[in-house]
Each structure stands twice: as structure tokens, then as C-alpha cells.
């Protein structure tokens, strides 16, 4: 069993930056595919970024070039550096781990989810 706890969310002005962190406990996630999803009020949960256990990264088109996903396996921490934030990035951001299939951009693929951290970008 793995527990995921996100942190780093907050309120920021458009154009600003935030760095989200996800700390895992329960077992090391060195061989897991890890990622971030988000959900805005009234919208479906959507893919943001993924980092496979082999080191490949994938990003949603809406965040490509602005967000960077990274991991520190020694510390069991997954991070999401978010730059040039826009009001449309406002959402609850979730950390996920352990993809159960190849569809890494599909939220149903992941076995473990954190509780989420709120990101609010003001215009």
C-alpha cells in the first residue's frame, strides 16, 4: 500500500510560479509510473503530466513548455514545477502512482491517488 500526500498549492497571480510536491509513504515508488492530474470545479479530471519508471515524460498540450515533472526516488518525492501560470490552471491537483496499464493519460489507470492540493491562479 502507498500513501500519497501533496503539498505546495496556493494562490498565485497569473504569470507566477508554484512547485507542487508529492511525498509517498508505505513503500518506495522507484519502479512506479507517477503523474499529476487536476480537476477544476464542474469539469472532469484531466491529465497534466506523467513520468514513467523508465524516465519518459508526457505532458498535456495545455501545460507543455510551462510545467516540468520530476522525481527523487531516494526521497520518494514527486514534483511538479509550474511556471507562467494562467487562470485556467486553477484546479485541485492530484498526485498519482502505479499505472496498471499503458494508458498513462487516463485517470482510471492509476492505483494510488493523493487527496489533492488546491492551486488558484488569479487574473
mmCIF file of C-alpha atoms in Angstrom:
data_model
loop_
_atom_site.group_PDB
_atom_site.id
_atom_site.type_symbol
_atom_site.label_atom_id
_atom_site.label_comp_id
_atom_site.label_asym_id
_atom_site.label_seq_id
_atom_site.Cartn_x
_atom_site.Cartn_y
_atom_site.Cartn_z
ATOM 1 C CA UNK A 1 0.000 0.000 0.000
ATOM 2 C CA UNK A 2 1.192 3.521 -0.826
ATOM 3 C CA UNK A 3 0.009 6.772 0.701
ATOM 4 C CA UNK A 4 0.456 9.955 -1.309
ATOM 5 C CA UNK A 5 0.375 13.437 0.221
ATOM 6 C CA UNK A 6 0.502 16.543 -1.942
ATOM 7 C CA UNK A 7 1.704 19.972 -0.851
ATOM 8 C CA UNK A 8 2.720 23.286 -2.343
ATOM 9 C CA UNK A 9 -0.589 24.541 -3.645
ATOM 10 C CA UNK A 10 -1.797 28.056 -3.041
ATOM 11 C CA UNK A 11 -2.940 31.337 -4.537
ATOM 12 C CA UNK A 12 -0.742 32.981 -7.154
ATOM 13 C CA UNK A 13 -1.159 35.712 -9.722
ATOM 14 C CA UNK A 14 -1.184 34.931 -13.420
ATOM 15 C CA UNK A 15 2.354 34.606 -14.701
ATOM 16 C CA UNK A 16 3.617 33.356 -11.372
ATOM 17 C CA UNK A 17 5.053 30.005 -10.358
ATOM 18 C CA UNK A 18 4.341 27.231 -7.886
ATOM 19 C CA UNK A 19 6.069 23.976 -7.112
ATOM 20 C CA UNK A 20 3.917 21.044 -6.068
ATOM 21 C CA UNK A 21 5.344 18.118 -4.171
ATOM 22 C CA UNK A 22 4.006 14.648 -3.546
ATOM 23 C CA UNK A 23 5.500 12.560 -0.791
ATOM 24 C CA UNK A 24 4.946 8.830 -0.805
ATOM 25 C CA UNK A 25 4.990 6.529 2.173
ATOM 26 C CA UNK A 26 4.334 2.857 2.604
ATOM 27 C CA UNK A 27 6.795 1.630 0.052
ATOM 28 C CA UNK A 28 9.322 3.050 -2.322
ATOM 29 C CA UNK A 29 7.903 4.178 -5.632
ATOM 30 C CA UNK A 30 11.124 3.840 -7.595
ATOM 31 C CA UNK A 31 9.601 1.467 -10.133
ATOM 32 C CA UNK A 32 6.220 3.172 -10.422
ATOM 33 C CA UNK A 33 4.955 5.391 -13.159
ATOM 34 C CA UNK A 34 3.946 8.646 -11.441
ATOM 35 C CA UNK A 35 1.882 11.574 -12.533
ATOM 36 C CA UNK A 36 -0.315 14.559 -11.892
ATOM 37 C CA UNK A 37 -3.955 15.101 -12.741
ATOM 38 C CA UNK A 38 -6.184 18.059 -11.984
ATOM 39 C CA UNK A 39 -9.839 18.822 -11.650
ATOM 40 C CA UNK A 40 -11.472 22.217 -11.901
ATOM 41 C CA UNK A 41 -14.961 22.880 -10.499
ATOM 42 C CA UNK A 42 -17.632 21.496 -12.795
ATOM 43 C CA UNK A 43 -15.091 19.754 -15.023
ATOM 44 C CA UNK A 44 -13.804 16.243 -15.394
ATOM 45 C CA UNK A 45 -10.493 15.160 -14.008
ATOM 46 C CA UNK A 46 -7.790 15.746 -16.622
ATOM 47 C CA UNK A 47 -4.274 14.588 -17.271
ATOM 48 C CA UNK A 48 -1.441 17.045 -16.584
ATOM 49 C CA UNK A 49 1.884 15.185 -16.686
ATOM 50 C CA UNK A 50 3.397 11.752 -16.216
ATOM 51 C CA UNK A 51 6.879 10.415 -15.557
ATOM 52 C CA UNK A 52 7.295 6.734 -16.287
ATOM 53 C CA UNK A 53 9.536 4.487 -14.253
ATOM 54 C CA UNK A 54 11.852 4.382 -17.298
ATOM 55 C CA UNK A 55 12.211 8.156 -17.209
ATOM 56 C CA UNK A 56 9.952 9.191 -20.080
ATOM 57 C CA UNK A 57 7.780 12.264 -19.630
ATOM 58 C CA UNK A 58 4.458 13.195 -21.186
ATOM 59 C CA UNK A 59 2.580 16.465 -20.793
ATOM 60 C CA UNK A 60 -0.856 17.736 -21.655
ATOM 61 C CA UNK A 61 -0.698 20.189 -24.545
ATOM 62 C CA UNK A 62 -2.132 22.885 -22.294
ATOM 63 C CA UNK A 63 0.877 22.765 -19.945
ATOM 64 C CA UNK A 64 3.683 21.770 -22.286
ATOM 65 C CA UNK A 65 6.600 24.176 -22.010
ATOM 66 C CA UNK A 66 5.339 25.614 -18.726
ATOM 67 C CA UNK A 67 5.236 22.622 -16.346
ATOM 68 C CA UNK A 68 8.030 20.202 -15.504
ATOM 69 C CA UNK A 69 7.593 16.885 -13.731
ATOM 70 C CA UNK A 70 10.456 15.313 -11.811
ATOM 71 C CA UNK A 71 11.088 12.696 -9.153
ATOM 72 C CA UNK A 72 13.563 11.968 -6.378
ATOM 73 C CA UNK A 73 13.406 8.238 -5.835
ATOM 74 C CA UNK A 74 15.761 8.360 -2.858
ATOM 75 C CA UNK A 75 13.355 10.663 -1.010
ATOM 76 C CA UNK A 76 10.153 9.241 -2.504
ATOM 77 C CA UNK A 77 9.119 12.682 -3.747
ATOM 78 C CA UNK A 78 7.402 13.612 -6.994
ATOM 79 C CA UNK A 79 7.413 17.273 -8.001
ATOM 80 C CA UNK A 80 5.629 19.493 -10.492
ATOM 81 C CA UNK A 81 7.217 22.838 -11.259
ATOM 82 C CA UNK A 82 4.571 25.142 -12.697
ATOM 83 C CA UNK A 83 5.657 28.360 -14.398
ATOM 84 C CA UNK A 84 3.772 31.044 -16.318
ATOM 85 C CA UNK A 85 0.580 30.062 -14.571
ATOM 86 C CA UNK A 86 -2.752 31.011 -16.106
ATOM 87 C CA UNK A 87 -6.198 31.376 -14.534
ATOM 88 C CA UNK A 88 -7.268 28.249 -16.439
ATOM 89 C CA UNK A 89 -4.696 26.273 -14.439
ATOM 90 C CA UNK A 90 -6.877 26.752 -11.368
ATOM 91 C CA UNK A 91 -7.827 23.308 -10.088
ATOM 92 C CA UNK A 92 -7.335 20.696 -7.434
ATOM 93 C CA UNK A 93 -4.115 18.883 -8.335
ATOM 94 C CA UNK A 94 -3.720 15.185 -7.603
ATOM 95 C CA UNK A 95 -0.626 13.052 -7.426
ATOM 96 C CA UNK A 96 -0.996 9.503 -8.781
ATOM 97 C CA UNK A 97 1.152 6.406 -8.741
ATOM 98 C CA UNK A 98 1.354 2.870 -10.104
ATOM 99 C CA UNK A 99 -0.147 2.772 -13.566
ATOM 100 C CA UNK A 100 -1.978 -0.518 -14.127
ATOM 101 C CA UNK A 101 -1.825 -0.278 -17.891
ATOM 102 C CA UNK A 102 -0.360 1.576 -20.833
ATOM 103 C CA UNK A 103 -2.911 4.418 -20.972
ATOM 104 C CA UNK A 104 -0.884 6.718 -18.749
ATOM 105 C CA UNK A 105 -3.031 9.750 -19.559
ATOM 106 C CA UNK A 106 -6.196 8.002 -18.363
ATOM 107 C CA UNK A 107 -7.019 8.593 -14.680
ATOM 108 C CA UNK A 108 -8.541 5.133 -14.274
ATOM 109 C CA UNK A 109 -5.126 3.608 -14.985
ATOM 110 C CA UNK A 110 -3.675 4.576 -11.611
ATOM 111 C CA UNK A 111 -3.892 2.537 -8.460
ATOM 112 C CA UNK A 112 -2.963 5.229 -5.910
ATOM 113 C CA UNK A 113 -4.207 8.795 -5.528
ATOM 114 C CA UNK A 114 -3.434 11.577 -3.119
ATOM 115 C CA UNK A 115 -6.067 13.854 -1.592
ATOM 116 C CA UNK A 116 -5.132 16.801 -3.762
ATOM 117 C CA UNK A 117 -3.744 20.291 -3.288
ATOM 118 C CA UNK A 118 -5.569 23.406 -4.462
ATOM 119 C CA UNK A 119 -3.976 25.745 -6.973
ATOM 120 C CA UNK A 120 -5.708 29.050 -7.627
ATOM 121 C CA UNK A 121 -4.411 31.490 -10.226
ATOM 122 C CA UNK A 122 -5.857 34.984 -10.174
ATOM 123 C CA UNK A 123 -6.019 37.173 -13.243
#
